[in-house]
């Protein structure tokens, strides 16, 4: 009897405390949600104002879009009259460079939504119950919405257009691809004989802009350019179930696509050539990729395939891919997306949904190697001239490095360096035999791969000095544990004078003065009332000693009325990054006071921000004095008409002091303009 009681108590304890769910290759299940109705789409979003897409919007057939933060807490919801079926984030280049959410519904409408706080009903106006409210805009596509994705049609680096796939949910019917801009205005459309199920944007011409479109209807994939002209089409055996951008050649250019149909995945390059196919045991329901944004496009580490009860990772390769790992979910996985739950600048985490359940998995770390070659100390009779270091946080494989040593147009023989695996944070010493004293130029060329199969190149030049003839030695491999700590400094350029309401650019130089790689560097500017960041974020790695120069775009507010100098604030900025061993660092870049000084028709903004270095000076053209007087008269008469006496706060938006306001009111009274 005692044994039974103890067993029951242990069982209760095990079921009371949450279990730790692990996933192969460093994945952990962090939260899941069971909703009252089936899920139709999920989308990574920025719910707060940090600019990081680590939150999730969920569309359901109950006519709601739910907004969850990265911890799985429900922040709010938006309700409509019909089921929501598609979601996409796009860029609004005018409204502070924000990224609203486009939601498609079975009522044939696409709604542009802001993040809700609490529960919001779109049709909330009782006097006009048939017109949507609480939205930025809405667009009538004329049929049910199947899919939405953002496209960079203008080729300006911002995905501010939307591609919409339509058709009937209730019968086999024709469909359309409709392109609209960020205000909901239609640009062009194409008709097809079946509903348009899936759409993605990619860059087949390799110009860094995702202005081309790949769409799927039934078992056919069609590729279009930014004007809607068909480039090529391909037909498969079964209905297409997913299509995503790809980079099979590892060039940091998303020129290719990955397509799933039935139980098969197909790798198709930009010229409509099939590079490989991979068959699975179950029907494939969704595709994704673990990636980050690079200088030219998307850097893809591997692809994710949802099939049956499994999530499988495929190596990114132009030939038959290797299966990196497979996770058994214990139930059908359904649709998946990859997103940046960790806020590390990498879409490495997974959100999956099937029926009415959402599950989120967090990737513990993406491990990447980084090999650097450093000249050794130039000491008499010391032949230790070169050091090969892996300062990254991942192991390097299949490395080959060739050395070429030159002096006075003479080439000297040198050892090549090869190894199957080089552990992270390790160091190897390389010795050479050189027959004369003097300076030698060393050229190192080679390559290595990371654990995800991506090849990295090495090209370096440097000078070594030999004092005496050295005794011949062979390559030595002496692993050494070292600590690598990154440190980033910031320098900003000064822009040319600008006019209020116009955009201006500044150049930011980030330099890593530490001895370790700064991983997943994230730069972000905030917003002030008068200066708005338009394109002012950057993510990437910064190696030791390297400098990254970034051109950032800001917009000035067009209406700032002022007569006297006043203080203003430039947008603050923040930088976060990680060391090779995963330690997080952050740097707050705080702007000090900004002096707004009027000068006749032009008001001078002198901005002295406390950025590690740099002075930013902006000029804004302002309204003249008569415009300010007119505004004062309007405000004064408005209050008098209401039987109230206006206070100073009523005129505060004009940016004038109490003393100036008093003098101006006396002047206007003496002129008979106010009483």
XYZ file of C-alpha atoms in Angstrom:
675
model
C 0.000 0.000 0.000
C 2.865 2.399 0.879
C 4.553 1.637 -2.440
C 1.352 2.521 -4.325
C 0.986 5.824 -2.407
C 4.626 6.771 -3.118
C 4.147 5.929 -6.805
C 1.013 8.121 -6.976
C 2.820 11.014 -5.266
C 5.736 10.747 -7.699
C 3.308 10.678 -10.617
C 1.592 13.817 -9.317
C 4.931 15.588 -8.946
C 5.969 14.663 -12.475
C 2.713 15.942 -13.938
C 2.683 19.110 -11.805
C 6.032 20.573 -12.924
C 6.532 21.523 -16.586
C 8.587 19.113 -18.636
C 11.694 20.137 -20.538
C 11.136 19.491 -24.231
C 14.310 19.083 -26.254
C 14.861 19.012 -29.984
C 17.871 17.687 -31.867
C 20.705 20.028 -32.880
C 20.107 22.513 -30.084
C 16.338 23.158 -30.366
C 14.084 23.425 -27.311
C 10.287 23.763 -27.231
C 9.630 26.975 -25.319
C 5.840 27.335 -25.492
C 2.708 26.172 -27.233
C -0.874 27.428 -27.391
C -4.117 25.620 -28.026
C -6.734 27.914 -29.585
C -10.490 27.473 -29.790
C -10.459 27.386 -33.586
C -8.171 26.144 -36.338
C -5.142 28.235 -37.296
C -4.832 29.320 -40.943
C -1.573 31.340 -40.970
C 1.238 32.619 -38.741
C 3.608 35.539 -39.296
C 6.647 36.848 -37.422
C 6.063 40.487 -36.417
C 7.416 43.308 -34.276
C 4.767 43.855 -31.612
C 6.722 46.361 -29.534
C 8.927 49.138 -30.925
C 12.327 47.409 -30.745
C 12.365 46.620 -34.480
C 12.951 42.907 -33.905
C 10.559 40.370 -35.425
C 10.450 38.024 -32.456
C 6.683 38.116 -31.854
C 3.942 36.228 -33.704
C 0.601 37.060 -35.312
C -1.817 34.139 -35.711
C -4.766 34.104 -38.138
C -7.711 31.837 -37.342
C -10.908 30.652 -38.960
C -12.868 32.192 -36.063
C -12.446 35.620 -37.692
C -9.623 36.794 -35.424
C -5.937 37.646 -35.640
C -4.134 37.039 -32.329
C -0.912 38.837 -31.347
C 1.535 36.925 -29.100
C 4.809 38.297 -27.761
C 8.003 36.236 -27.795
C 7.199 34.748 -24.387
C 3.846 33.430 -25.628
C 1.717 36.058 -23.860
C -1.410 37.214 -25.713
C -1.096 41.005 -26.152
C -4.249 41.655 -28.164
C -6.468 40.602 -31.059
C -8.324 42.006 -34.067
C -11.757 40.638 -35.020
C -13.561 40.790 -38.348
C -16.725 39.348 -39.883
C -15.084 36.450 -41.757
C -12.242 33.979 -41.322
C -8.720 35.336 -41.692
C -6.637 33.198 -44.049
C -3.348 34.994 -44.837
C -0.804 37.285 -43.147
C 2.219 39.287 -44.310
C 4.431 42.059 -42.927
C 5.331 44.926 -45.261
C 7.143 48.271 -45.000
C 5.438 51.656 -44.922
C 8.169 54.046 -46.167
C 6.210 57.174 -45.184
C 4.913 56.414 -41.695
C 8.223 56.265 -39.865
C 9.440 53.220 -41.817
C 7.060 50.996 -39.879
C 6.090 47.428 -40.734
C 2.297 47.018 -40.501
C 0.555 43.668 -40.856
C -1.574 42.818 -43.892
C -4.353 40.315 -43.118
C -6.433 38.609 -45.816
C -9.938 37.309 -45.184
C -12.686 35.205 -46.754
C -14.731 38.410 -47.131
C -12.394 39.166 -50.095
C -10.700 42.031 -48.229
C -7.089 42.674 -47.270
C -6.786 44.824 -44.127
C -3.740 46.819 -43.040
C -3.492 46.488 -39.247
C -1.451 48.134 -36.509
C -0.625 46.214 -33.364
C -3.682 46.157 -31.073
C -3.693 46.677 -27.325
C -6.540 44.557 -26.067
C -9.338 43.297 -28.328
C -10.380 45.377 -31.337
C -13.374 44.856 -33.631
C -12.924 46.167 -37.185
C -16.635 46.902 -37.732
C -17.088 48.831 -34.490
C -18.983 51.881 -35.759
C -22.721 51.262 -35.114
C -23.713 54.085 -37.471
C -21.744 52.478 -40.335
C -21.612 48.725 -39.576
C -20.702 47.689 -43.143
C -17.514 49.769 -43.413
C -14.243 48.614 -41.814
C -12.838 50.867 -39.097
C -9.773 50.592 -36.830
C -7.593 49.781 -39.861
C -5.057 51.780 -41.888
C -6.794 50.851 -45.140
C -8.534 47.923 -46.789
C -8.472 46.528 -50.327
C -11.204 44.514 -52.055
C -9.565 41.740 -54.096
C -12.872 40.459 -55.496
C -12.378 36.885 -54.242
C -11.209 34.912 -51.209
C -7.642 35.625 -50.079
C -5.300 32.615 -50.224
C -1.867 34.106 -49.704
C -0.034 37.437 -49.207
C 3.668 38.265 -49.360
C 5.709 41.497 -49.458
C 7.707 42.465 -52.563
C 10.368 45.104 -53.308
C 8.857 46.246 -56.622
C 10.529 49.673 -56.455
C 13.962 48.082 -55.942
C 14.814 50.490 -53.112
C 15.553 47.908 -50.431
C 12.082 48.162 -48.859
C 9.355 45.574 -49.363
C 6.564 48.134 -49.564
C 4.313 46.331 -52.084
C 2.033 43.341 -51.494
C 1.404 40.366 -53.777
C -2.030 38.811 -53.146
C -3.166 35.370 -54.283
C -6.936 34.877 -54.672
C -9.479 32.187 -55.542
C -12.546 30.499 -54.095
C -12.319 28.489 -50.876
C -15.602 26.764 -51.646
C -15.087 25.383 -55.171
C -12.459 24.839 -57.852
C -12.202 28.215 -59.523
C -9.914 30.615 -61.399
C -7.591 32.814 -59.365
C -5.580 36.002 -59.580
C -2.272 37.494 -58.561
C -2.861 41.127 -57.566
C -0.107 43.638 -56.757
C -0.893 46.640 -54.534
C 1.291 49.314 -52.958
C 1.632 50.207 -49.260
C -1.503 52.408 -49.369
C -3.743 49.671 -50.808
C -3.727 50.995 -54.384
C -3.745 48.316 -57.103
C -0.707 48.275 -59.406
C -1.423 45.339 -61.736
C -2.934 41.846 -61.772
C -2.642 38.487 -63.559
C -5.321 35.807 -64.016
C -4.835 32.018 -63.801
C -7.132 29.027 -64.280
C -6.829 27.937 -60.625
C -6.575 29.715 -57.279
C -3.129 31.156 -56.450
C -2.036 29.172 -53.369
C 1.506 30.307 -52.585
C 3.698 33.316 -53.421
C 7.263 34.335 -52.607
C 9.576 37.150 -53.714
C 13.187 36.528 -54.705
C 16.128 37.913 -56.707
C 16.949 35.781 -59.794
C 19.064 38.509 -61.425
C 21.256 38.914 -58.320
C 20.898 42.711 -57.991
C 20.087 42.491 -54.218
C 16.408 43.492 -54.704
C 13.621 40.903 -54.244
C 11.492 42.358 -57.031
C 10.631 39.088 -58.830
C 7.684 36.889 -57.881
C 7.292 33.116 -57.868
C 3.695 31.911 -57.483
C 2.036 28.513 -57.411
C -1.410 27.543 -58.672
C -2.391 23.868 -58.544
C 0.729 21.969 -59.753
C 2.355 24.878 -61.634
C 4.995 27.418 -60.573
C 5.276 30.696 -62.516
C 8.056 33.300 -62.194
C 7.297 36.963 -63.047
C 9.384 40.120 -63.132
C 8.373 43.332 -61.331
C 6.116 44.405 -64.222
C 4.217 41.098 -64.286
C 5.970 39.696 -67.362
C 6.330 35.898 -67.201
C 9.963 34.717 -67.147
C 9.354 30.973 -66.997
C 6.942 28.312 -65.702
C 7.285 24.694 -64.532
C 4.685 21.972 -63.949
C 4.981 19.251 -61.280
C 3.187 15.930 -60.748
C 1.224 17.030 -57.678
C -0.262 20.196 -56.225
C 2.413 22.551 -54.869
C 2.357 22.785 -51.053
C 5.048 25.412 -50.415
C 7.547 27.686 -52.166
C 10.381 29.721 -50.569
C 13.431 31.717 -51.787
C 16.757 29.852 -51.855
C 20.494 30.295 -52.464
C 21.899 26.885 -53.435
C 25.291 28.278 -54.523
C 25.987 30.085 -51.235
C 26.565 33.491 -52.859
C 24.459 35.509 -50.397
C 21.994 36.031 -53.285
C 18.489 34.534 -53.139
C 18.379 33.787 -56.861
C 16.730 30.347 -56.576
C 13.565 28.751 -55.166
C 12.731 25.616 -53.192
C 9.405 23.970 -54.087
C 7.492 21.129 -52.416
C 4.797 18.987 -54.051
C 3.436 15.678 -52.811
C 6.282 13.921 -50.970
C 9.110 15.615 -52.908
C 11.216 18.764 -52.521
C 12.669 20.329 -55.690
C 15.637 22.724 -55.926
C 15.123 25.058 -58.912
C 17.721 27.661 -59.875
C 17.109 31.056 -61.498
C 17.271 29.564 -65.022
C 14.497 27.009 -64.311
C 16.981 24.129 -64.012
C 16.282 21.465 -61.403
C 19.445 20.947 -59.356
C 18.149 18.110 -57.185
C 15.076 16.577 -55.613
C 14.576 14.922 -52.236
C 11.792 12.431 -51.489
C 10.140 11.956 -48.081
C 7.887 9.274 -46.620
C 4.965 11.631 -46.012
C 3.318 14.527 -47.822
C 5.279 17.749 -47.337
C 3.168 20.468 -45.739
C 5.626 23.356 -45.474
C 9.174 24.650 -46.096
C 11.391 27.135 -44.267
C 15.025 28.193 -43.980
C 17.407 29.094 -41.172
C 18.957 32.318 -42.429
C 20.055 35.878 -41.787
C 20.107 39.000 -43.964
C 23.496 39.705 -45.545
C 24.992 42.591 -47.531
C 23.508 41.338 -50.820
C 20.627 39.115 -49.793
C 19.808 36.173 -47.600
C 22.539 33.970 -46.127
C 20.932 30.525 -45.829
C 22.419 27.911 -43.508
C 19.958 25.079 -44.065
C 16.363 24.346 -45.065
C 13.530 23.051 -42.874
C 10.980 20.559 -44.220
C 7.718 19.691 -42.417
C 6.492 16.236 -43.417
C 4.144 14.039 -41.406
C 5.269 13.933 -37.772
C 8.800 15.126 -38.603
C 10.773 18.337 -39.015
C 13.856 17.662 -41.157
C 16.871 19.899 -41.823
C 18.501 19.748 -45.275
C 21.980 21.064 -46.004
C 22.097 24.058 -48.355
C 23.780 22.677 -51.465
C 23.614 22.796 -55.302
C 23.824 18.989 -55.328
C 21.943 16.207 -53.509
C 21.522 17.564 -49.960
C 22.634 15.881 -46.759
C 20.078 15.424 -43.966
C 21.564 17.365 -41.043
C 19.015 16.258 -38.446
C 15.435 15.084 -38.028
C 13.020 15.840 -35.192
C 10.065 13.602 -34.324
C 7.192 15.788 -33.094
C 4.899 12.893 -32.176
C 2.030 14.428 -34.155
C 1.556 16.001 -37.611
C 3.576 19.215 -37.790
C 1.513 21.183 -40.331
C 2.782 24.588 -41.444
C 6.021 26.163 -40.179
C 7.883 29.469 -40.279
C 11.385 30.371 -39.119
C 11.857 33.608 -37.172
C 14.186 35.414 -34.777
C 12.828 34.548 -31.329
C 16.285 35.012 -29.768
C 16.701 38.535 -31.267
C 20.131 37.562 -32.580
C 19.694 38.776 -36.156
C 19.134 35.203 -37.348
C 15.869 33.516 -38.398
C 16.836 30.324 -36.606
C 13.798 29.540 -34.428
C 10.688 27.638 -35.528
C 6.955 28.226 -35.085
C 4.719 25.379 -36.257
C 0.949 24.942 -36.278
C -1.435 22.094 -36.951
C -5.211 22.378 -36.553
C -5.673 24.648 -33.495
C -2.255 24.274 -31.812
C 0.840 26.495 -32.165
C 4.270 25.289 -31.007
C 7.414 27.450 -30.792
C 10.936 25.999 -30.732
C 14.015 28.035 -29.839
C 17.434 27.416 -31.388
C 20.101 27.555 -28.701
C 22.863 28.825 -30.995
C 24.072 28.922 -34.597
C 27.729 27.868 -34.428
C 29.956 29.395 -37.116
C 33.756 29.115 -37.438
C 36.042 31.987 -38.416
C 39.650 31.309 -39.380
C 42.175 34.152 -39.258
C 45.901 34.094 -40.057
C 48.193 36.277 -37.930
C 51.961 36.882 -38.319
C 53.995 35.635 -35.358
C 56.575 37.589 -33.380
C 59.673 38.572 -35.369
C 62.428 37.380 -33.032
C 65.975 36.404 -34.034
C 66.260 32.665 -34.786
C 62.520 32.220 -34.245
C 60.938 30.486 -37.222
C 57.400 30.789 -35.853
C 56.033 33.226 -38.384
C 52.331 32.452 -38.758
C 49.467 31.576 -36.431
C 46.195 30.090 -37.716
C 43.274 30.746 -35.355
C 39.649 29.658 -35.328
C 38.164 32.576 -33.408
C 34.575 31.582 -34.247
C 32.137 29.685 -32.056
C 31.820 26.663 -34.380
C 34.191 23.983 -35.634
C 35.718 24.286 -39.140
C 35.871 21.305 -41.493
C 37.777 20.325 -44.669
C 40.079 23.327 -44.538
C 42.780 23.866 -47.149
C 45.152 26.845 -47.000
C 47.952 27.443 -49.506
C 50.805 29.826 -48.674
C 52.886 31.701 -51.234
C 56.006 33.488 -49.928
C 57.689 36.146 -52.078
C 60.748 38.411 -51.778
C 62.321 40.518 -54.535
C 60.279 38.740 -57.221
C 61.467 35.366 -55.912
C 59.006 32.724 -54.717
C 59.912 30.385 -51.855
C 58.395 26.953 -51.163
C 55.883 26.852 -48.330
C 53.883 24.220 -46.518
C 50.200 23.892 -47.325
C 47.889 23.517 -44.353
C 45.057 20.967 -44.383
C 42.863 19.548 -41.656
C 39.599 17.643 -41.440
C 38.375 19.522 -38.378
C 39.574 22.535 -36.416
C 37.932 23.056 -33.042
C 36.498 26.421 -32.085
C 38.717 28.788 -30.042
C 41.819 26.818 -31.122
C 45.176 27.993 -32.472
C 47.800 26.355 -34.696
C 51.382 27.502 -35.282
C 52.989 27.242 -38.732
C 56.772 27.390 -39.253
C 58.653 28.029 -42.507
C 62.254 27.689 -43.725
C 63.537 30.979 -45.175
C 67.145 31.287 -46.359
C 67.846 35.030 -46.094
C 67.274 37.909 -43.761
C 64.746 40.585 -44.707
C 61.047 41.186 -45.283
C 58.866 38.588 -46.998
C 55.347 38.973 -48.394
C 53.045 36.086 -47.541
C 49.834 35.371 -49.464
C 47.334 32.924 -47.965
C 44.423 31.534 -50.001
C 42.057 28.784 -48.915
C 38.624 27.689 -47.803
C 36.772 25.744 -45.111
C 33.202 24.704 -44.339
C 31.009 25.076 -41.275
C 28.798 22.387 -39.775
C 25.901 23.494 -41.999
C 27.883 22.829 -45.174
C 28.481 26.480 -46.133
C 31.939 27.149 -47.611
C 33.933 30.158 -46.369
C 36.900 31.633 -48.244
C 40.251 32.911 -46.948
C 42.390 35.498 -48.743
C 45.042 37.461 -46.870
C 48.342 39.316 -47.431
C 50.894 40.351 -44.817
C 54.633 40.830 -44.243
C 56.965 38.794 -42.025
C 60.539 39.656 -41.107
C 63.461 37.235 -40.760
C 66.671 38.286 -39.020
C 68.724 35.122 -39.550
C 68.574 31.853 -41.409
C 66.139 29.621 -39.551
C 66.292 25.920 -38.907
C 63.813 23.941 -41.017
C 60.665 22.805 -39.243
C 57.449 21.209 -40.366
C 53.965 22.412 -39.614
C 53.170 22.102 -35.937
C 49.658 21.891 -34.549
C 49.448 23.168 -30.993
C 45.847 23.798 -29.869
C 45.610 26.726 -27.467
C 42.509 27.913 -25.621
C 42.031 31.683 -25.883
C 39.458 34.270 -24.898
C 38.117 36.490 -27.681
C 36.219 39.621 -26.638
C 34.698 42.017 -29.209
C 34.421 45.771 -28.618
C 32.561 48.099 -30.983
C 33.044 51.843 -31.428
C 30.781 54.156 -33.457
C 31.527 57.148 -35.669
C 28.897 59.221 -37.523
C 29.376 61.549 -40.475
C 27.800 65.011 -40.789
C 25.099 65.393 -43.460
C 24.561 68.284 -45.821
C 21.872 70.855 -44.878
C 18.353 69.589 -45.509
C 14.888 71.113 -45.810
C 12.074 70.198 -43.435
C 9.943 67.410 -44.824
C 12.786 65.934 -46.854
C 14.996 62.911 -46.208
C 18.711 62.986 -45.445
C 21.441 60.406 -45.030
C 24.342 59.946 -42.686
C 27.129 57.388 -42.758
C 27.764 55.327 -39.643
C 31.087 53.539 -39.233
C 31.151 50.611 -36.804
C 34.621 49.369 -35.852
C 35.445 46.255 -33.842
C 38.552 47.173 -31.822
C 38.387 43.985 -29.749
C 40.148 40.694 -30.453
C 36.987 38.625 -31.042
C 34.219 38.572 -33.616
C 31.081 40.564 -32.754
C 28.269 38.180 -33.678
C 24.784 39.264 -34.760
C 25.428 43.001 -34.385
C 22.114 44.873 -34.279
C 21.997 48.663 -34.801
C 18.693 50.498 -34.329
C 17.651 54.163 -34.087
C 14.577 55.351 -32.209
C 12.130 58.066 -33.304
C 11.576 61.666 -32.175
C 8.701 64.009 -32.959
C 10.674 65.863 -35.629
C 13.173 63.286 -36.954
C 12.080 59.844 -38.110
C 14.357 56.914 -39.029
C 13.382 55.481 -42.437
C 16.088 52.922 -43.131
C 18.291 52.908 -40.046
C 18.717 49.315 -38.915
C 21.554 46.901 -39.636
C 22.316 43.318 -38.627
C 25.449 41.299 -39.295
C 28.803 40.072 -37.993
C 31.807 42.354 -37.471
C 35.198 40.670 -37.344
C 38.099 41.842 -35.209
C 39.748 44.936 -36.708
C 37.083 45.341 -39.393
C 35.033 48.471 -40.130
C 31.458 48.397 -41.417
C 30.157 51.583 -43.059
C 26.374 51.916 -43.287
C 24.311 54.607 -45.016
C 21.256 55.464 -42.917
C 18.195 57.446 -44.011
C 16.141 59.826 -41.842
C 13.122 62.030 -42.556
C 12.379 65.434 -41.032
C 8.904 66.579 -40.063
C 7.537 69.134 -42.496
C 5.717 71.384 -39.999
C 7.620 72.801 -37.036
C 6.506 76.332 -36.118
C 8.896 78.303 -33.904
C 10.136 81.845 -33.363
C 12.902 81.349 -30.819
C 15.611 78.812 -30.217
C 14.624 75.700 -28.322
C 16.036 72.352 -27.372
C 15.230 69.221 -29.419
C 16.367 65.599 -29.326
C 18.014 63.533 -32.081
C 16.907 59.894 -32.167
C 18.821 57.765 -29.698
C 20.313 54.526 -30.945
C 21.297 51.177 -29.497
C 23.738 48.461 -30.512
C 23.743 44.889 -29.269
C 26.112 42.071 -30.196
C 27.466 38.730 -28.970
C 30.965 37.402 -28.367
C 32.029 34.060 -29.919
C 31.165 32.265 -26.664
C 27.618 33.695 -26.617
C 28.014 36.554 -24.108
C 25.785 39.537 -24.934
C 27.037 43.130 -25.067
C 25.031 46.311 -25.571
C 25.819 49.959 -26.181
C 23.344 52.810 -25.744
C 24.107 55.746 -28.044
C 22.392 58.705 -26.404
C 21.922 62.037 -28.172
C 22.399 65.137 -26.017
C 20.487 68.374 -26.426
C 19.701 69.672 -29.901
C 19.564 73.412 -30.457
C 16.887 74.663 -32.863
C 17.803 78.203 -33.828
C 15.724 80.311 -36.260
C 17.471 82.552 -38.777
C 15.122 84.610 -40.979
C 13.340 81.999 -43.133
C 15.569 79.170 -42.021
C 15.887 77.619 -38.599
C 19.177 76.005 -37.789
C 19.222 72.695 -35.936
C 22.571 72.204 -34.285
C 22.708 68.614 -33.154
C 25.462 67.489 -30.848
C 24.870 63.818 -30.122
C 27.089 61.867 -27.762
C 27.962 59.140 -30.259
C 31.411 57.670 -29.729
C 32.559 60.192 -32.329
C 30.911 62.451 -34.880
C 28.818 65.608 -35.031
C 25.496 65.731 -36.849
C 24.227 69.086 -38.143
C 20.818 69.462 -39.695
C 19.136 72.490 -41.250
C 15.379 72.831 -41.473
C 13.534 75.465 -43.514
C 10.612 76.831 -41.525
C 7.395 78.773 -41.960
C 7.668 82.554 -41.753
C 6.538 84.779 -38.895
C 3.151 85.580 -40.451
C 2.273 81.866 -40.475
C 2.976 81.700 -36.737
C 0.870 84.800 -36.084
C -1.953 83.258 -38.077
C -1.799 80.079 -35.991
C -1.878 82.121 -32.771
C -4.968 84.021 -33.996
C -6.762 80.777 -34.918
C -6.099 79.163 -31.535
C -7.041 82.336 -29.610
C -10.352 82.834 -31.470
C -11.217 79.136 -31.132
C -10.982 79.326 -27.341
C -12.820 82.666 -27.153
C -15.666 81.272 -29.247
C -16.003 78.453 -26.737
C -16.082 80.970 -23.880
C -12.673 79.926 -22.574
C -9.394 81.721 -21.997
C -6.509 79.954 -23.784
C -3.532 78.943 -21.655
C 0.091 78.680 -22.734
C -0.270 74.923 -23.274
C -2.728 75.616 -26.110
C 0.100 77.306 -28.043
C 2.932 74.932 -27.022
C 2.964 73.105 -30.367
C 4.176 76.347 -31.998
C 7.490 76.069 -30.155
C 7.479 79.618 -28.785
C 8.300 80.754 -25.252
C 5.812 82.331 -22.824
C 7.559 85.676 -23.154
C 7.380 85.577 -26.959
C 3.722 84.520 -26.827
C 2.869 87.404 -24.476
C 4.594 89.924 -26.754
C 2.862 88.488 -29.809
C -0.603 88.612 -28.181
C -0.083 92.274 -27.204
C 0.982 93.046 -30.771
C -2.062 91.272 -32.268
C -4.415 93.118 -29.874
C -2.868 96.465 -30.797
C -3.480 95.626 -34.453
C -7.101 94.695 -33.723
C -6.717 91.096 -34.866
C -7.817 89.754 -31.469
C -9.716 91.251 -28.541
